[in-house]
Tab-separated table of C-alpha atoms and ligand atoms in Angstrom:
chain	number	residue	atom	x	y	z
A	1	UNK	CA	-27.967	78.587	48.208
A	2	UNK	CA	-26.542	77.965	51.937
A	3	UNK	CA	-24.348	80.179	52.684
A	4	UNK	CA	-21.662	80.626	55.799
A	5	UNK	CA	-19.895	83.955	56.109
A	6	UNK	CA	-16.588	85.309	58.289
A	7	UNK	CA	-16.436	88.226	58.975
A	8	UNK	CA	-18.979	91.014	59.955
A	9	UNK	CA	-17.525	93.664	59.322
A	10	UNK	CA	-18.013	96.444	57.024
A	11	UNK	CA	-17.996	94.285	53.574
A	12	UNK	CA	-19.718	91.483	55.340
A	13	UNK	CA	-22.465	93.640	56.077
A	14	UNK	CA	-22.501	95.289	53.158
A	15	UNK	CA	-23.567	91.502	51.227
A	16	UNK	CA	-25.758	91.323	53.996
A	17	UNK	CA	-27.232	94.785	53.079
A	18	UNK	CA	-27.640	93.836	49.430
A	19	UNK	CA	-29.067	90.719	50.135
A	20	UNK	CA	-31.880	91.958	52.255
A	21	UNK	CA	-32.657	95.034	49.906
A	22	UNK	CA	-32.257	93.129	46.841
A	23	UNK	CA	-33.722	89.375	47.942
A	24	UNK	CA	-37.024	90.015	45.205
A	25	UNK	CA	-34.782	90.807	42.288
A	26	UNK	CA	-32.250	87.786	43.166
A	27	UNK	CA	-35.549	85.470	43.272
A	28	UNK	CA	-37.012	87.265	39.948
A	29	UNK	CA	-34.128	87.928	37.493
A	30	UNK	CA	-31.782	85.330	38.496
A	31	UNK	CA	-33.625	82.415	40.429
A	32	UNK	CA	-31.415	82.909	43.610
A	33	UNK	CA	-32.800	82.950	46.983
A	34	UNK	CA	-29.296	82.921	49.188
A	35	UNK	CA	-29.795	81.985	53.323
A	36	UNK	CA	-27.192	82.838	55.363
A	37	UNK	CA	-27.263	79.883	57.646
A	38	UNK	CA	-24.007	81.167	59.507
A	39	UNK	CA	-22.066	84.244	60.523
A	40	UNK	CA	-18.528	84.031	62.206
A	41	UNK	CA	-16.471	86.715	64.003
A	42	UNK	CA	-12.954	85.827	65.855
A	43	UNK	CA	-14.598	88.019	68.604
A	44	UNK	CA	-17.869	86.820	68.922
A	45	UNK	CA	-17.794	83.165	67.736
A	46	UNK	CA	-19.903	81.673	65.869
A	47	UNK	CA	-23.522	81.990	65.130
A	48	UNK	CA	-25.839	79.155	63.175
A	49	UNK	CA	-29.301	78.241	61.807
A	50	UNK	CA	-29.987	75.432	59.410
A	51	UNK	CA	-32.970	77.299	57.877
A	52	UNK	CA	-30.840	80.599	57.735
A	53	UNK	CA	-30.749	83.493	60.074
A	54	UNK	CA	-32.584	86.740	59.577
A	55	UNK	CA	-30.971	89.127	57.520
A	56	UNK	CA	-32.229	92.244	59.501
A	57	UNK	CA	-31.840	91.028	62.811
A	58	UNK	CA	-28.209	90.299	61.996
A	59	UNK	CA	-28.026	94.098	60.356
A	60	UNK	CA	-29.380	95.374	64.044
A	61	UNK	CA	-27.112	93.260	66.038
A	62	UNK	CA	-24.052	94.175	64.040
A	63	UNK	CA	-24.993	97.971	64.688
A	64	UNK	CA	-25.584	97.048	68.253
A	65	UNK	CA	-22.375	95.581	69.237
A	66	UNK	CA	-22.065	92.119	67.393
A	67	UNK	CA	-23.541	88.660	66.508
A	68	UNK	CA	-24.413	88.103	70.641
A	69	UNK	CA	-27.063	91.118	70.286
A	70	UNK	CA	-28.870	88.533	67.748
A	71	UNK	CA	-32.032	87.398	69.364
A	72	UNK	CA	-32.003	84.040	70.786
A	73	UNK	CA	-34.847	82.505	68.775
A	74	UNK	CA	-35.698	78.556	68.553
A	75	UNK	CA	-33.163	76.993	66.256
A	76	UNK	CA	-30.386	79.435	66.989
A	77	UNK	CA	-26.982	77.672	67.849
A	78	UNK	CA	-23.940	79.329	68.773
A	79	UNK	CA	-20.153	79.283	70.140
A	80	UNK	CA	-18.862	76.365	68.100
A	81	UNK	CA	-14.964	76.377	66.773
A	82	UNK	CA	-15.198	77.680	63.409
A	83	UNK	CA	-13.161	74.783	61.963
A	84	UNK	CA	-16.080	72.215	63.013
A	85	UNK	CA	-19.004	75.007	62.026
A	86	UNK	CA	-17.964	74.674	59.017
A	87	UNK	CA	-18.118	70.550	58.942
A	88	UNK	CA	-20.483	70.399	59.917
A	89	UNK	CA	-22.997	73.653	58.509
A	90	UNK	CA	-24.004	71.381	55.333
A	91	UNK	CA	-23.792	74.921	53.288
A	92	UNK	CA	-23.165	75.242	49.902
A	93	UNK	CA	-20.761	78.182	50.010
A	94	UNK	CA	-18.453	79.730	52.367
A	95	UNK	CA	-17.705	83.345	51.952
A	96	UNK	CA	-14.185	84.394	53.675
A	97	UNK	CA	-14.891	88.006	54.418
A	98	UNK	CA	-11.912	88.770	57.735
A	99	UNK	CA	-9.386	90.751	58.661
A	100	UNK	CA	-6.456	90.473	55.766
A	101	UNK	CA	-3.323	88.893	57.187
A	102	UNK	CA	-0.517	89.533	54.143
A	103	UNK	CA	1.911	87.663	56.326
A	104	UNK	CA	0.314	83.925	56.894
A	105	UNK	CA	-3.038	84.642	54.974
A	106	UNK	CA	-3.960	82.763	58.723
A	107	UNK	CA	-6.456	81.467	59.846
A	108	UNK	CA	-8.695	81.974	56.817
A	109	UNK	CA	-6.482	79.946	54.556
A	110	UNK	CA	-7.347	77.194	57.193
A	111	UNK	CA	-11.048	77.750	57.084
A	112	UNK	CA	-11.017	77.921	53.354
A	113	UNK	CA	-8.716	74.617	52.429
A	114	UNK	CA	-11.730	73.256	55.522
A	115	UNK	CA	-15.080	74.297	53.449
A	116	UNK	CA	-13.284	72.473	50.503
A	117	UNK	CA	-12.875	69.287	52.090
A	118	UNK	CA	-16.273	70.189	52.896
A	119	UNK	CA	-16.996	70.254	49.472
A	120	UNK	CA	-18.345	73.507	49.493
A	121	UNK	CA	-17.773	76.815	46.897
A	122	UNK	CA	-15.387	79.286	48.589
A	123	UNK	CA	-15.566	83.465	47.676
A	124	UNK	CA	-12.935	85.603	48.923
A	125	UNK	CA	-13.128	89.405	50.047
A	126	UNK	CA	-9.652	88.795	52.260
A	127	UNK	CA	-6.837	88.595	50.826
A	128	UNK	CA	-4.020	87.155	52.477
A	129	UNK	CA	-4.878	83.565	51.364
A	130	UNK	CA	-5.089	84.369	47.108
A	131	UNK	CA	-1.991	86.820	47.936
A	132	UNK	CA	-0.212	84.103	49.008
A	133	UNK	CA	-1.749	80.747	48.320
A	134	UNK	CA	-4.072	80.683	45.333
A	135	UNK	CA	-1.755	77.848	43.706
A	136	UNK	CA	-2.527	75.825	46.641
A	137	UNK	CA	-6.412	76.917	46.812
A	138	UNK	CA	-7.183	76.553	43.196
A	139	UNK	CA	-5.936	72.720	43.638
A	140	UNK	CA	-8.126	72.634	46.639
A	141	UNK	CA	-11.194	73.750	45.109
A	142	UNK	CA	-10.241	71.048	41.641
A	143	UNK	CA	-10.079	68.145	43.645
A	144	UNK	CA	-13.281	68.614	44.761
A	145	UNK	CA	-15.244	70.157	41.585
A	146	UNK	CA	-16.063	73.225	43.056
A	147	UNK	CA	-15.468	76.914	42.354
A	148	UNK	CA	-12.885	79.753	43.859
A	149	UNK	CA	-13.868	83.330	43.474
A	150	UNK	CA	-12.327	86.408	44.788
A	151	UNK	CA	-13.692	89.577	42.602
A	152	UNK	CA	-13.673	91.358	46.183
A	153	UNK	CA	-9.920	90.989	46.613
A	154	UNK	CA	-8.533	93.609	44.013
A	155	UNK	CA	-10.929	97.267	43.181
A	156	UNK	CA	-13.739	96.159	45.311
A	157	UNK	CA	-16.888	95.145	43.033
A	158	UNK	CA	-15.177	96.944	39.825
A	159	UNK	CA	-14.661	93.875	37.827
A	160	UNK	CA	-10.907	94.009	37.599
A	161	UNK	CA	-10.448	89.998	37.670
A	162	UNK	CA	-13.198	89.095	35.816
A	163	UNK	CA	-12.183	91.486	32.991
A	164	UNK	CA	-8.430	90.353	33.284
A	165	UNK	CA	-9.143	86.694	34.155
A	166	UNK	CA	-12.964	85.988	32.336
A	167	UNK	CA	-13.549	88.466	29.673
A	168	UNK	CA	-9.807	88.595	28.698
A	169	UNK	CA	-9.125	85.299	28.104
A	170	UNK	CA	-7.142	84.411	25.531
A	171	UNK	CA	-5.274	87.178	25.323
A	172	UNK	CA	-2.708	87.943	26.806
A	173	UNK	CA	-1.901	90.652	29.700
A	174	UNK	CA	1.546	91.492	30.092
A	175	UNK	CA	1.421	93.763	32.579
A	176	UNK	CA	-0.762	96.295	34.742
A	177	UNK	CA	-0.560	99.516	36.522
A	178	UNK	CA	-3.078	101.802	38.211
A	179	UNK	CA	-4.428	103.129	41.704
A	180	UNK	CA	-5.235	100.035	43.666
A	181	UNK	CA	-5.903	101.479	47.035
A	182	UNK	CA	-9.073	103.319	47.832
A	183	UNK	CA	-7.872	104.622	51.358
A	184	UNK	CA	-4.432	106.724	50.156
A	185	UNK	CA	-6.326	108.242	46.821
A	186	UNK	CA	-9.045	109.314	49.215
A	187	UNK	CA	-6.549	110.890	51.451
A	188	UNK	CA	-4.216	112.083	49.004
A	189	UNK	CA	-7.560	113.446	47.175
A	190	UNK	CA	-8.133	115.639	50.496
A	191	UNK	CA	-5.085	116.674	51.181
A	192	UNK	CA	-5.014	118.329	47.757
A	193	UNK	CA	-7.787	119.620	48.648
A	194	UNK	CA	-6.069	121.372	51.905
A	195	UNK	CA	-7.722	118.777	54.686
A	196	UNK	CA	-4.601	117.595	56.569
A	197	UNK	CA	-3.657	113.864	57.315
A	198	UNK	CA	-5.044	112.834	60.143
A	199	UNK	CA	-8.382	114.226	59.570
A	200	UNK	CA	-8.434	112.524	55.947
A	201	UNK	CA	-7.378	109.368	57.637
A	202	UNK	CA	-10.253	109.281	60.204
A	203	UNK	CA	-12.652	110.258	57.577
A	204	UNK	CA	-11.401	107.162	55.029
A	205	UNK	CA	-11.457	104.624	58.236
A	206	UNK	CA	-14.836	106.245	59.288
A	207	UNK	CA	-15.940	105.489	55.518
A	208	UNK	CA	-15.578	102.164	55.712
A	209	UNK	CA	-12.170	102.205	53.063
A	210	UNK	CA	-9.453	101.445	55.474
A	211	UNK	CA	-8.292	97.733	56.039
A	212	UNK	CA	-9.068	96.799	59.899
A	213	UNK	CA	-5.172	98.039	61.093
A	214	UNK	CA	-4.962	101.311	58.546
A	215	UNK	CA	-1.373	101.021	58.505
A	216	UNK	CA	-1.530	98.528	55.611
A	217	UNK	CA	-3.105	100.786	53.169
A	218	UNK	CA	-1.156	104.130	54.065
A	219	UNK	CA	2.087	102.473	54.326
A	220	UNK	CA	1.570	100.588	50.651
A	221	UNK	CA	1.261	96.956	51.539
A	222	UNK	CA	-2.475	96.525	50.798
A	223	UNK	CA	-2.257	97.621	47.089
A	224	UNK	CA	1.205	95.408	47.048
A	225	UNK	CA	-0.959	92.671	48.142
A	226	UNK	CA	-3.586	93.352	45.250
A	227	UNK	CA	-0.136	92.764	43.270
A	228	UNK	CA	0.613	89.630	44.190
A	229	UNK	CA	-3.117	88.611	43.519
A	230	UNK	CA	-3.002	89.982	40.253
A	231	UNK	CA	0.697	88.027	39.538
A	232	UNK	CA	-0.911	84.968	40.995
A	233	UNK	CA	-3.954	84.662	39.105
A	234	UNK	CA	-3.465	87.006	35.781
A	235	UNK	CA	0.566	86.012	35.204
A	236	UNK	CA	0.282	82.989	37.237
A	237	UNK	CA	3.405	83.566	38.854
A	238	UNK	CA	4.262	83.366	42.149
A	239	UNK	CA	5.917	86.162	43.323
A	240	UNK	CA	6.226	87.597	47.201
A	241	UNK	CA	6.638	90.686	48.897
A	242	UNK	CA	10.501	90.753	48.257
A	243	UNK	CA	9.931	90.839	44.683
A	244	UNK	CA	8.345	94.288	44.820
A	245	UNK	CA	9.412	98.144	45.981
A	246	UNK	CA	7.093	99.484	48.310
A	247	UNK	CA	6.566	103.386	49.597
A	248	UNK	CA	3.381	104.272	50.963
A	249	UNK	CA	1.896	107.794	51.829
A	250	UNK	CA	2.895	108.379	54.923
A	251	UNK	CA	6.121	110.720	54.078
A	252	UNK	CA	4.047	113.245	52.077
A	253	UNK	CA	3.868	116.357	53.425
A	254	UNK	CA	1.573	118.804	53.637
A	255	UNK	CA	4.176	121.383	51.983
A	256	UNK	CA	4.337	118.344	49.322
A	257	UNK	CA	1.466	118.936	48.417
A	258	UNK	CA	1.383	122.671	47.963
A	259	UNK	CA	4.912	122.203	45.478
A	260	UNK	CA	2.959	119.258	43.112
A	261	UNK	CA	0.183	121.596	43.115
A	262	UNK	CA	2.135	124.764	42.166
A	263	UNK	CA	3.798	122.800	39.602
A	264	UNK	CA	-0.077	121.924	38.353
A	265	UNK	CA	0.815	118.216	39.152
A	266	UNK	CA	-0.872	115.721	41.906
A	267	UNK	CA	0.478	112.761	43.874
A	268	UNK	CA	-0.447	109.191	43.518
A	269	UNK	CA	0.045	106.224	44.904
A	270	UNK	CA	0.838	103.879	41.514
A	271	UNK	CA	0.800	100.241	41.906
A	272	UNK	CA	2.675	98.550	38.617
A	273	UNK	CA	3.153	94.945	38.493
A	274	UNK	CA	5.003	92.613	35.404
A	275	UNK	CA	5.541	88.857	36.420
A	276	UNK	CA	9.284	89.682	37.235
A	277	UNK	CA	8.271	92.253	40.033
A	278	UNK	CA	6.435	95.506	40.842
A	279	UNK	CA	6.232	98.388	42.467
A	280	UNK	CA	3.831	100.898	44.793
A	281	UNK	CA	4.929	104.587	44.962
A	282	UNK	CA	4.031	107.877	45.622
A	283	UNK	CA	4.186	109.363	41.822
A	284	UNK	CA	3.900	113.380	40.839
A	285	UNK	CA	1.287	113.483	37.673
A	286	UNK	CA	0.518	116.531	35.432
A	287	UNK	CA	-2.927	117.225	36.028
A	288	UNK	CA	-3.403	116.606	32.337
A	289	UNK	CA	-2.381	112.296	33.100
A	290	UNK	CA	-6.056	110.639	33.070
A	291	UNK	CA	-5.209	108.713	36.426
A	292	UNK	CA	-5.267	112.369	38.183
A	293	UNK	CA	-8.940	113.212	37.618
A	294	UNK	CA	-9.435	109.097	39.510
A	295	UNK	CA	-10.204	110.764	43.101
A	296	UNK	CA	-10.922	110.158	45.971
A	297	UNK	CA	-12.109	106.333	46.668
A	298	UNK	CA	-12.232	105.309	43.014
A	299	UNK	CA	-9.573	103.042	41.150
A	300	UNK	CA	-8.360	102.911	37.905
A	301	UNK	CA	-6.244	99.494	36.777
A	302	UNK	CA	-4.835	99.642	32.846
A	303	UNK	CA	-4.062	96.176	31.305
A	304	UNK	CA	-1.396	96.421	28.884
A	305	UNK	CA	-2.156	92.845	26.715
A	306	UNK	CA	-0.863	91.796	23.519
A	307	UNK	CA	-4.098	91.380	21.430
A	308	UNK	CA	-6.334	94.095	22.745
A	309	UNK	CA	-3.652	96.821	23.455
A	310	UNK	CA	-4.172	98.853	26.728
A	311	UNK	CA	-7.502	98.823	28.529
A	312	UNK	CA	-8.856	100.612	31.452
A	313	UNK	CA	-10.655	99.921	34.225
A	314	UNK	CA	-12.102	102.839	36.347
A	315	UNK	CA	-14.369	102.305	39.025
A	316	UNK	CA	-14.965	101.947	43.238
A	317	UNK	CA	-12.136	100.589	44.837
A	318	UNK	CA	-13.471	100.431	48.137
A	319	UNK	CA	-16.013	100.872	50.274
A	320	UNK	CA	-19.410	99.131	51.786
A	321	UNK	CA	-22.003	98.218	49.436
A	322	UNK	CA	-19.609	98.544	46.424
A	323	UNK	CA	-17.307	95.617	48.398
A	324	UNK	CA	-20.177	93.566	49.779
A	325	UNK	CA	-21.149	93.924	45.974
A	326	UNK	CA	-17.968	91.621	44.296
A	327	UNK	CA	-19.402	89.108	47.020
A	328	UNK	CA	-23.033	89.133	45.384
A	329	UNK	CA	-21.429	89.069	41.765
A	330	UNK	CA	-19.721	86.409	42.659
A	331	UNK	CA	-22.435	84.634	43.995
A	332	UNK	CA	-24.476	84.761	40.932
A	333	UNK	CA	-21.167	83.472	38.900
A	334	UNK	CA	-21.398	80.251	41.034
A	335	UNK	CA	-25.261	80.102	40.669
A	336	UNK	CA	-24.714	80.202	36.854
A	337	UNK	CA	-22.438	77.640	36.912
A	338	UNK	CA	-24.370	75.264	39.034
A	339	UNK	CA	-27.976	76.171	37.040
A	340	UNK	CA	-25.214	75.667	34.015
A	341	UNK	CA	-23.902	71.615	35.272
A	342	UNK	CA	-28.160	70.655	36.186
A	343	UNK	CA	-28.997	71.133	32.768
B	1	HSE	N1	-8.530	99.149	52.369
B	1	HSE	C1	-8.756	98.851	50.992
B	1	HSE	C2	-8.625	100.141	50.194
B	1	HSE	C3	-10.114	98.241	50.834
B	1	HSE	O1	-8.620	101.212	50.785
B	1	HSE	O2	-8.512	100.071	48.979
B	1	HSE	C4	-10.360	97.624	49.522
B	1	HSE	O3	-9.468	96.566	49.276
């Protein structure tokens, strides 16, 4: 499987990562031997080899600056516009793993509606485009046969959509709430713990949880945005930004804090989403509620449906390897269902 990635940052190097340490069990267990024929960054262009580039090199140049400390070996092409890289890369899948842009979903909608004309698969980790265009994507992908995925977009590699949207088909969820953002419960973990703010800030962003521009997650908008994915693709309704309340973190005190804990209750940040609207606020929970003991970067998403009752999803909502994971899972869901059309 070809593939072309954008983005190297933390998640896109974290697929990288599992590819290279887990390239013998891909080939053995599932018959998948991925080459990354292409890496993208809007700072450092493009990068391209038609027999794939190596996965290590591409590790060291990332931890040395970027895609131009990648060794300039026969083959190697570079500093094309991404838009014609992608025309003309003759890859089977493009994964869209940038910077999140809630307000345009630009330019990766661009380069994603491009690698479908292209005819290739598309998997998401960003997501401004599903936030705010999966209608238009979904057709995209139908016209030309091929699949969307974006496991990456909502609770990292914990399978929230392929529980809500895969296993869960057929019945019906009517709505969801939970801790969708791995940055504030980290922080909000720490400062319960007595570390103040800033320090628990630095430490999520030096963790690899924090969205490029942190600002997003403290202030709320990231786990709206995991709202709108989940009312686009589980409710199939399109809702926006206006159609939800949103407080982030970033008025909690420290003294706060100290009054939920005296009163043997925690903060949260609780995301809740019906297809009429939704909310993300800073909630007070008695220590007993089961979403207080979800700390630090996990998540936790309950699915309130009509056949199956409530069911709960705990798990990593952030974070490296457990991001660049929902990339490789979704991988393998594509590989399936190519293996799956040969036969
Ligand atoms: N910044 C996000 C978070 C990353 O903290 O949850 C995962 O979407």
């Amino acid at each position: 499987v070809k593939i072309l990635l954008i983005g190297f940052g933390v998640v896109g190097q974290g697929f990288v990562e599992l590819l290279r340490d887990k390239a013998q069990e891909l080939a053995q267990r599932y018959h998948l031997r991925p080459v990354i024929v292409g890496v993208a960054t809007r700072s450092q262009g493009t990068l391209f080899h038609p027999e794939g580039l190596n996965l290590s090199h591409l590790l060291d140049a990332a931890a040395a600056g970027g895609l131009r400390q990648y060794p300039d070996s026969e083959g190697v092409q570079r500093g094309e516009d991404i838009k014609t890289w992608i025309q003309r890369s003759e890859a089977d899948v493009l994964i869209e793993a940038s910077a999140t842009n809630l307000e345009t979903g630009q330019p990766a909608l661009d380069y994603c509606m491009t690698a479908f004309e292209a005819e290739m698969h598309v998997i998401l980790a960003n997501k401004g485009p599903i936030a705010l265009a999966y209608n238009e994507l979904r057709a995209a992908a139908h016209m030309v046969k091929r699949v969307l995925r974006f496991e990456a977009t909502v609770m990292a590699g914990t399978p929230s959509l392929a529980l809500a949207l895969d296993a869960l088909a057929g019945s019906t969820v009517l709505e969801a709430r939970g801790i969708l953002n791995g940055t504030t419960n980290y922080i909000l973990t720490q400062m319960h713990q007595g570390q103040p703010y800033p320090e628990a800030l630095a430490e999520a962003q030096r963790l690899g949880y924090a969205e490029t521009d942190p600002r997003g997650d403290v202030e709320g908008w990231d786990a709206a945005g995991k709202l709108l994915i989940l009312a686009a693709t589980v409710f199939e309704t399109r809702l926006t930004m206006h159609d939800l309340q949103v407080t982030g973190i970033t008025g909690i005190t420290t003294q706060d804090i100290i009054d939920a804990k005296q009163a043997g209750e925690c903060y949260k940040l609780i995301a809740h989403i019906t297809p009429q609207g939704g909310s993300v606020q800073p909630v007070r929970l008695p220590l007993s509620d089961p979403l207080a003991s979800v700390s630090n970067a996990l998540n936790a998403l309950t699915l309130k449906t009509d056949v199956m009752g409530d069911i709960t999803l705990i798990g990593p909502g952030a974070g490296r390897r457990q991001t660049g994971f929902a990339l490789l899972a979704d991988l393998l869901v594509i590989h399936r269902t190519q293996a799956a059309a040969l036969e």
